[in-house]
């Protein structure tokens, strides 16, 4: 799966894709990450990509021309299944959306900045608008990294044990149950006996019951979703 991420702060994206699972996914050829500096498509030699908002008001707006040039150049090379704009007023990201995106082949992620992009970009170029929560960041780069991470880790072959992703929180509409590892006892704190019983059906039933209980306590809204 190929990700083309358009940013006016590309250096912010160096670290997230250079380590751990995301790095291995690229090494395996299962994911391609390409970062594009929007300032290379600036409207003048000063690297301008933003301007004042028509009608006045505080904050700068990302201009349509540099974004159009960048997207058009990418689209001339291949077909894209989605152009995703990271914005606080977009659809809140959840596991269902991630699962749908993971079935695509080529996506563009546009990182917002300043007061956002010229509305014409949203009207004529963007196919999906995604938010990672009800708060505002300095730019869309961290949100883009979150989105890409969530998608890449469930691409078949990325994780050594693919069943690990299938048992994550939210995949079945529940939070994940508690997990334990060695030692079985530490300073009087014991691992539940059932987990060391070797009885797989009973262990799975215990995990299911724990997942339901944890979801009731922490995210009851998930149980109310149809």
PDB file of C-alpha atoms in Angstrom:
ATOM      1  CA  UNK A   1       0.000   0.000   0.000  1.00  0.00           C
ATOM      2  CA  UNK A   2       1.347   3.410  -0.948  1.00  0.00           C
ATOM      3  CA  UNK A   3       0.958   6.573   1.126  1.00  0.00           C
ATOM      4  CA  UNK A   4       1.799   9.991  -0.338  1.00  0.00           C
ATOM      5  CA  UNK A   5       1.740  12.543   2.460  1.00  0.00           C
ATOM      6  CA  UNK A   6       1.673  16.242   1.576  1.00  0.00           C
ATOM      7  CA  UNK A   7       3.035  18.517   4.290  1.00  0.00           C
ATOM      8  CA  UNK A   8       4.480  21.976   4.797  1.00  0.00           C
ATOM      9  CA  UNK A   9       6.496  20.559   7.731  1.00  0.00           C
ATOM     10  CA  UNK A  10       7.870  17.296   6.267  1.00  0.00           C
ATOM     11  CA  UNK A  11      10.625  16.881   8.863  1.00  0.00           C
ATOM     12  CA  UNK A  12       7.956  16.175  11.469  1.00  0.00           C
ATOM     13  CA  UNK A  13       7.265  12.891   9.689  1.00  0.00           C
ATOM     14  CA  UNK A  14      10.803  11.505   9.621  1.00  0.00           C
ATOM     15  CA  UNK A  15      10.743   9.731  12.974  1.00  0.00           C
ATOM     16  CA  UNK A  16       7.339   7.979  12.991  1.00  0.00           C
ATOM     17  CA  UNK A  17       8.119   5.996   9.851  1.00  0.00           C
ATOM     18  CA  UNK A  18      11.745   5.159  10.699  1.00  0.00           C
ATOM     19  CA  UNK A  19      11.231   2.739  13.558  1.00  0.00           C
ATOM     20  CA  UNK A  20       9.597  -0.496  14.681  1.00  0.00           C
ATOM     21  CA  UNK A  21       6.598  -1.924  12.815  1.00  0.00           C
ATOM     22  CA  UNK A  22       6.321   0.882  10.249  1.00  0.00           C
ATOM     23  CA  UNK A  23       9.984   0.573   9.331  1.00  0.00           C
ATOM     24  CA  UNK A  24       9.720  -3.210   8.953  1.00  0.00           C
ATOM     25  CA  UNK A  25       6.580  -2.862   6.831  1.00  0.00           C
ATOM     26  CA  UNK A  26       8.519  -0.712   4.386  1.00  0.00           C
ATOM     27  CA  UNK A  27      11.484  -3.065   4.388  1.00  0.00           C
ATOM     28  CA  UNK A  28       9.152  -5.957   3.552  1.00  0.00           C
ATOM     29  CA  UNK A  29       7.693  -3.975   0.666  1.00  0.00           C
ATOM     30  CA  UNK A  30       4.223  -4.028   2.207  1.00  0.00           C
ATOM     31  CA  UNK A  31       3.989  -0.248   2.649  1.00  0.00           C
ATOM     32  CA  UNK A  32       5.510   2.705   0.825  1.00  0.00           C
ATOM     33  CA  UNK A  33       5.708   6.099   2.508  1.00  0.00           C
ATOM     34  CA  UNK A  34       6.464   9.146   0.375  1.00  0.00           C
ATOM     35  CA  UNK A  35       6.611  12.591   1.968  1.00  0.00           C
ATOM     36  CA  UNK A  36       6.101  15.633  -0.243  1.00  0.00           C
ATOM     37  CA  UNK A  37       7.185  19.119   0.820  1.00  0.00           C
ATOM     38  CA  UNK A  38       4.395  21.477  -0.192  1.00  0.00           C
ATOM     39  CA  UNK A  39       6.822  24.377  -0.360  1.00  0.00           C
ATOM     40  CA  UNK A  40       8.334  22.855  -3.515  1.00  0.00           C
ATOM     41  CA  UNK A  41       5.092  23.880  -5.188  1.00  0.00           C
ATOM     42  CA  UNK A  42       5.057  27.400  -3.734  1.00  0.00           C
ATOM     43  CA  UNK A  43       3.618  30.317  -5.701  1.00  0.00           C
ATOM     44  CA  UNK A  44       6.836  32.330  -5.555  1.00  0.00           C
ATOM     45  CA  UNK A  45      10.566  32.080  -4.865  1.00  0.00           C
ATOM     46  CA  UNK A  46       9.958  32.890  -1.207  1.00  0.00           C
ATOM     47  CA  UNK A  47       8.223  29.554  -0.667  1.00  0.00           C
ATOM     48  CA  UNK A  48       4.783  31.049  -0.078  1.00  0.00           C
ATOM     49  CA  UNK A  49       2.012  28.479   0.365  1.00  0.00           C
ATOM     50  CA  UNK A  50      -0.432  30.495   2.502  1.00  0.00           C
ATOM     51  CA  UNK A  51      -2.134  33.863   2.484  1.00  0.00           C
ATOM     52  CA  UNK A  52      -4.580  35.979   4.460  1.00  0.00           C
ATOM     53  CA  UNK A  53      -8.224  34.930   4.541  1.00  0.00           C
ATOM     54  CA  UNK A  54     -10.712  36.812   2.397  1.00  0.00           C
ATOM     55  CA  UNK A  55     -13.021  38.768   4.679  1.00  0.00           C
ATOM     56  CA  UNK A  56     -10.348  39.265   7.319  1.00  0.00           C
ATOM     57  CA  UNK A  57      -9.772  37.477  10.585  1.00  0.00           C
ATOM     58  CA  UNK A  58      -6.818  35.971  12.401  1.00  0.00           C
ATOM     59  CA  UNK A  59      -4.671  33.209  10.946  1.00  0.00           C
ATOM     60  CA  UNK A  60      -3.366  32.227   7.533  1.00  0.00           C
ATOM     61  CA  UNK A  61      -4.995  29.910   4.996  1.00  0.00           C
ATOM     62  CA  UNK A  62      -3.190  27.306   2.882  1.00  0.00           C
ATOM     63  CA  UNK A  63      -3.510  28.316  -0.781  1.00  0.00           C
ATOM     64  CA  UNK A  64      -5.169  26.161  -3.414  1.00  0.00           C
ATOM     65  CA  UNK A  65      -2.503  26.563  -6.108  1.00  0.00           C
ATOM     66  CA  UNK A  66       0.402  24.706  -4.397  1.00  0.00           C
ATOM     67  CA  UNK A  67      -1.927  21.904  -3.294  1.00  0.00           C
ATOM     68  CA  UNK A  68      -3.385  21.567  -6.789  1.00  0.00           C
ATOM     69  CA  UNK A  69       0.092  21.390  -8.339  1.00  0.00           C
ATOM     70  CA  UNK A  70       1.239  18.692  -5.933  1.00  0.00           C
ATOM     71  CA  UNK A  71      -1.892  16.543  -6.202  1.00  0.00           C
ATOM     72  CA  UNK A  72      -2.021  16.904  -9.996  1.00  0.00           C
ATOM     73  CA  UNK A  73       1.600  15.811 -10.296  1.00  0.00           C
ATOM     74  CA  UNK A  74       0.931  12.722  -8.194  1.00  0.00           C
ATOM     75  CA  UNK A  75      -2.271  11.855 -10.053  1.00  0.00           C
ATOM     76  CA  UNK A  76      -0.400  12.058 -13.370  1.00  0.00           C
ATOM     77  CA  UNK A  77       1.767   9.164 -12.149  1.00  0.00           C
ATOM     78  CA  UNK A  78      -0.918   6.815 -10.741  1.00  0.00           C
ATOM     79  CA  UNK A  79      -4.541   6.490  -9.755  1.00  0.00           C
ATOM     80  CA  UNK A  80      -5.405   7.211  -6.124  1.00  0.00           C
ATOM     81  CA  UNK A  81      -8.203   5.523  -4.238  1.00  0.00           C
ATOM     82  CA  UNK A  82      -8.569   8.328  -1.697  1.00  0.00           C
ATOM     83  CA  UNK A  83      -7.373  11.847  -0.935  1.00  0.00           C
ATOM     84  CA  UNK A  84      -7.610  12.258   2.821  1.00  0.00           C
ATOM     85  CA  UNK A  85      -7.479  15.639   4.522  1.00  0.00           C
ATOM     86  CA  UNK A  86      -6.491  15.667   8.195  1.00  0.00           C
ATOM     87  CA  UNK A  87      -8.644  18.275   9.943  1.00  0.00           C
ATOM     88  CA  UNK A  88     -10.213  18.716  13.401  1.00  0.00           C
ATOM     89  CA  UNK A  89     -13.699  19.006  11.876  1.00  0.00           C
ATOM     90  CA  UNK A  90     -13.439  15.768   9.918  1.00  0.00           C
ATOM     91  CA  UNK A  91     -14.978  12.381  10.700  1.00  0.00           C
ATOM     92  CA  UNK A  92     -13.521  11.002  13.926  1.00  0.00           C
ATOM     93  CA  UNK A  93     -11.165   8.127  13.185  1.00  0.00           C
ATOM     94  CA  UNK A  94     -12.166   4.700  14.458  1.00  0.00           C
ATOM     95  CA  UNK A  95     -11.181   1.101  13.792  1.00  0.00           C
ATOM     96  CA  UNK A  96     -13.926   0.574  11.232  1.00  0.00           C
ATOM     97  CA  UNK A  97     -12.626   3.462   9.113  1.00  0.00           C
ATOM     98  CA  UNK A  98      -9.080   2.144   9.462  1.00  0.00           C
ATOM     99  CA  UNK A  99     -10.168  -1.305   8.301  1.00  0.00           C
ATOM    100  CA  UNK A 100     -11.803   0.197   5.207  1.00  0.00           C
ATOM    101  CA  UNK A 101      -8.744   2.271   4.308  1.00  0.00           C
ATOM    102  CA  UNK A 102      -6.485  -0.787   4.686  1.00  0.00           C
ATOM    103  CA  UNK A 103      -8.168  -2.316   1.612  1.00  0.00           C
ATOM    104  CA  UNK A 104      -6.979   0.522  -0.638  1.00  0.00           C
ATOM    105  CA  UNK A 105      -3.809   0.585  -2.732  1.00  0.00           C
ATOM    106  CA  UNK A 106      -2.810   4.237  -3.125  1.00  0.00           C
ATOM    107  CA  UNK A 107      -3.808   7.133  -0.888  1.00  0.00           C
ATOM    108  CA  UNK A 108      -2.839  10.771  -0.550  1.00  0.00           C
ATOM    109  CA  UNK A 109      -2.911  12.331   2.915  1.00  0.00           C
ATOM    110  CA  UNK A 110      -3.004  16.120   3.019  1.00  0.00           C
ATOM    111  CA  UNK A 111      -1.829  17.663   6.287  1.00  0.00           C
ATOM    112  CA  UNK A 112      -3.644  20.813   7.287  1.00  0.00           C
ATOM    113  CA  UNK A 113      -1.836  23.757   8.881  1.00  0.00           C
ATOM    114  CA  UNK A 114      -2.525  27.311  10.050  1.00  0.00           C
ATOM    115  CA  UNK A 115      -6.310  27.953   9.767  1.00  0.00           C
ATOM    116  CA  UNK A 116      -6.679  25.102   7.290  1.00  0.00           C
ATOM    117  CA  UNK A 117      -6.894  24.881   3.519  1.00  0.00           C
ATOM    118  CA  UNK A 118      -8.822  26.987   1.035  1.00  0.00           C
ATOM    119  CA  UNK A 119     -12.342  25.522   1.033  1.00  0.00           C
ATOM    120  CA  UNK A 120     -12.121  24.843  -2.694  1.00  0.00           C
ATOM    121  CA  UNK A 121      -9.523  22.156  -1.962  1.00  0.00           C
ATOM    122  CA  UNK A 122     -12.034  20.371   0.242  1.00  0.00           C
ATOM    123  CA  UNK A 123     -14.807  20.748  -2.304  1.00  0.00           C
ATOM    124  CA  UNK A 124     -12.961  19.616  -5.425  1.00  0.00           C
ATOM    125  CA  UNK A 125      -9.994  17.450  -4.418  1.00  0.00           C
ATOM    126  CA  UNK A 126     -10.545  15.789  -1.045  1.00  0.00           C
ATOM    127  CA  UNK A 127     -12.527  12.532  -0.861  1.00  0.00           C
ATOM    128  CA  UNK A 128     -12.325  11.937   2.912  1.00  0.00           C
ATOM    129  CA  UNK A 129     -11.844  14.254   5.901  1.00  0.00           C
ATOM    130  CA  UNK A 130     -10.476  12.664   9.051  1.00  0.00           C
ATOM    131  CA  UNK A 131      -9.962  13.884  12.626  1.00  0.00           C
ATOM    132  CA  UNK A 132      -8.119  11.969  15.332  1.00  0.00           C
ATOM    133  CA  UNK A 133     -10.049  13.659  18.135  1.00  0.00           C
ATOM    134  CA  UNK A 134     -11.859  16.713  19.390  1.00  0.00           C
ATOM    135  CA  UNK A 135      -8.798  18.894  19.875  1.00  0.00           C
ATOM    136  CA  UNK A 136      -6.511  21.001  17.702  1.00  0.00           C
ATOM    137  CA  UNK A 137      -2.846  20.322  16.902  1.00  0.00           C
ATOM    138  CA  UNK A 138      -0.343  22.659  15.265  1.00  0.00           C
ATOM    139  CA  UNK A 139      -0.692  20.744  12.024  1.00  0.00           C
ATOM    140  CA  UNK A 140      -1.970  17.538  10.468  1.00  0.00           C
ATOM    141  CA  UNK A 141       1.373  15.722  10.425  1.00  0.00           C
ATOM    142  CA  UNK A 142       0.926  13.871  13.709  1.00  0.00           C
ATOM    143  CA  UNK A 143      -2.608  12.952  12.717  1.00  0.00           C
ATOM    144  CA  UNK A 144      -1.330  11.632   9.379  1.00  0.00           C
ATOM    145  CA  UNK A 145       1.240   9.500  11.199  1.00  0.00           C
ATOM    146  CA  UNK A 146      -1.477   8.134  13.507  1.00  0.00           C
ATOM    147  CA  UNK A 147      -3.699   7.268  10.555  1.00  0.00           C
ATOM    148  CA  UNK A 148      -0.911   5.608   8.573  1.00  0.00           C
ATOM    149  CA  UNK A 149       0.263   3.621  11.607  1.00  0.00           C
ATOM    150  CA  UNK A 150      -3.250   2.334  12.309  1.00  0.00           C
ATOM    151  CA  UNK A 151      -3.682   1.249   8.688  1.00  0.00           C
ATOM    152  CA  UNK A 152      -0.259  -0.279   8.092  1.00  0.00           C
ATOM    153  CA  UNK A 153      -0.240  -2.499  11.176  1.00  0.00           C
ATOM    154  CA  UNK A 154      -3.296  -4.427   9.952  1.00  0.00           C
ATOM    155  CA  UNK A 155      -2.015  -5.008   6.417  1.00  0.00           C
ATOM    156  CA  UNK A 156      -1.503  -8.789   6.075  1.00  0.00           C
ATOM    157  CA  UNK A 157       2.127  -9.730   6.650  1.00  0.00           C
ATOM    158  CA  UNK A 158       3.122  -6.608   8.563  1.00  0.00           C
ATOM    159  CA  UNK A 159       2.814  -8.181  12.021  1.00  0.00           C
ATOM    160  CA  UNK A 160       4.643 -11.434  12.677  1.00  0.00           C
ATOM    161  CA  UNK A 161       1.438 -12.833  14.192  1.00  0.00           C
ATOM    162  CA  UNK A 162      -1.504 -11.520  12.164  1.00  0.00           C
ATOM    163  CA  UNK A 163      -3.964 -12.689  14.804  1.00  0.00           C
ATOM    164  CA  UNK A 164      -2.506 -10.037  17.118  1.00  0.00           C
ATOM    165  CA  UNK A 165      -4.190  -7.234  15.160  1.00  0.00           C
ATOM    166  CA  UNK A 166      -7.486  -9.125  15.104  1.00  0.00           C
ATOM    167  CA  UNK A 167      -7.578  -9.207  18.912  1.00  0.00           C
ATOM    168  CA  UNK A 168      -6.863  -5.510  19.378  1.00  0.00           C
ATOM    169  CA  UNK A 169      -9.329  -3.219  21.087  1.00  0.00           C
ATOM    170  CA  UNK A 170     -12.248  -2.139  18.859  1.00  0.00           C
ATOM    171  CA  UNK A 171     -11.836  -4.882  16.228  1.00  0.00           C
ATOM    172  CA  UNK A 172     -14.838  -6.727  17.664  1.00  0.00           C
ATOM    173  CA  UNK A 173     -16.541  -3.687  19.147  1.00  0.00           C
ATOM    174  CA  UNK A 174     -14.994  -4.309  22.575  1.00  0.00           C
ATOM    175  CA  UNK A 175     -11.940  -3.155  24.459  1.00  0.00           C
ATOM    176  CA  UNK A 176      -9.186  -5.738  24.745  1.00  0.00           C
ATOM    177  CA  UNK A 177      -9.079  -7.838  27.948  1.00  0.00           C
ATOM    178  CA  UNK A 178      -6.245  -7.595  30.506  1.00  0.00           C
ATOM    179  CA  UNK A 179      -2.942  -9.239  29.574  1.00  0.00           C
ATOM    180  CA  UNK A 180      -0.160 -10.620  31.806  1.00  0.00           C
ATOM    181  CA  UNK A 181       3.355 -11.992  31.379  1.00  0.00           C
ATOM    182  CA  UNK A 182       6.096 -13.481  33.583  1.00  0.00           C
ATOM    183  CA  UNK A 183       6.603 -13.625  36.495  1.00  0.00           C
ATOM    184  CA  UNK A 184       3.350 -15.244  37.617  1.00  0.00           C
ATOM    185  CA  UNK A 185       3.765 -13.636  41.035  1.00  0.00           C
ATOM    186  CA  UNK A 186       5.435 -10.334  41.819  1.00  0.00           C
ATOM    187  CA  UNK A 187       5.425  -8.755  45.264  1.00  0.00           C
ATOM    188  CA  UNK A 188       2.246 -10.597  46.125  1.00  0.00           C
ATOM    189  CA  UNK A 189       0.486  -9.648  42.885  1.00  0.00           C
ATOM    190  CA  UNK A 190      -0.803 -12.799  41.176  1.00  0.00           C
ATOM    191  CA  UNK A 191      -1.692 -13.626  37.606  1.00  0.00           C
ATOM    192  CA  UNK A 192      -5.223 -15.123  37.394  1.00  0.00           C
ATOM    193  CA  UNK A 193      -5.032 -18.897  37.697  1.00  0.00           C
ATOM    194  CA  UNK A 194      -7.204 -19.438  34.630  1.00  0.00           C
ATOM    195  CA  UNK A 195      -4.494 -18.020  32.360  1.00  0.00           C
ATOM    196  CA  UNK A 196      -2.025 -20.672  33.504  1.00  0.00           C
ATOM    197  CA  UNK A 197      -4.498 -23.551  33.386  1.00  0.00           C
ATOM    198  CA  UNK A 198      -3.782 -24.538  29.794  1.00  0.00           C
ATOM    199  CA  UNK A 199      -7.525 -24.840  29.153  1.00  0.00           C
ATOM    200  CA  UNK A 200      -7.857 -22.814  25.939  1.00  0.00           C
ATOM    201  CA  UNK A 201     -11.683 -22.713  25.705  1.00  0.00           C
ATOM    202  CA  UNK A 202     -11.989 -21.518  29.303  1.00  0.00           C
ATOM    203  CA  UNK A 203      -9.212 -18.968  28.794  1.00  0.00           C
ATOM    204  CA  UNK A 204     -10.979 -17.572  25.714  1.00  0.00           C
ATOM    205  CA  UNK A 205     -14.270 -17.391  27.618  1.00  0.00           C
ATOM    206  CA  UNK A 206     -12.531 -15.560  30.488  1.00  0.00           C
ATOM    207  CA  UNK A 207     -11.007 -13.082  28.042  1.00  0.00           C
ATOM    208  CA  UNK A 208     -14.371 -12.459  26.399  1.00  0.00           C
ATOM    209  CA  UNK A 209     -16.030 -11.841  29.754  1.00  0.00           C
ATOM    210  CA  UNK A 210     -13.205  -9.523  30.813  1.00  0.00           C
ATOM    211  CA  UNK A 211     -13.451  -7.613  27.530  1.00  0.00           C
ATOM    212  CA  UNK A 212     -17.174  -7.062  28.070  1.00  0.00           C
ATOM    213  CA  UNK A 213     -16.656  -5.944  31.666  1.00  0.00           C
ATOM    214  CA  UNK A 214     -13.840  -3.568  30.754  1.00  0.00           C
ATOM    215  CA  UNK A 215     -15.921  -2.096  27.945  1.00  0.00           C
ATOM    216  CA  UNK A 216     -18.891  -1.600  30.289  1.00  0.00           C
ATOM    217  CA  UNK A 217     -16.687   0.251  32.752  1.00  0.00           C
ATOM    218  CA  UNK A 218     -14.602   2.366  30.372  1.00  0.00           C
ATOM    219  CA  UNK A 219     -16.484   2.687  27.078  1.00  0.00           C
ATOM    220  CA  UNK A 220     -20.156   1.802  27.575  1.00  0.00           C
ATOM    221  CA  UNK A 221     -20.956   3.749  24.421  1.00  0.00           C
ATOM    222  CA  UNK A 222     -19.403   0.946  22.373  1.00  0.00           C
ATOM    223  CA  UNK A 223     -21.963  -1.522  23.685  1.00  0.00           C
ATOM    224  CA  UNK A 224     -24.802   0.779  22.671  1.00  0.00           C
ATOM    225  CA  UNK A 225     -23.683   1.011  19.043  1.00  0.00           C
ATOM    226  CA  UNK A 226     -25.691  -1.005  16.573  1.00  0.00           C
TER     227      UNK A 226
END
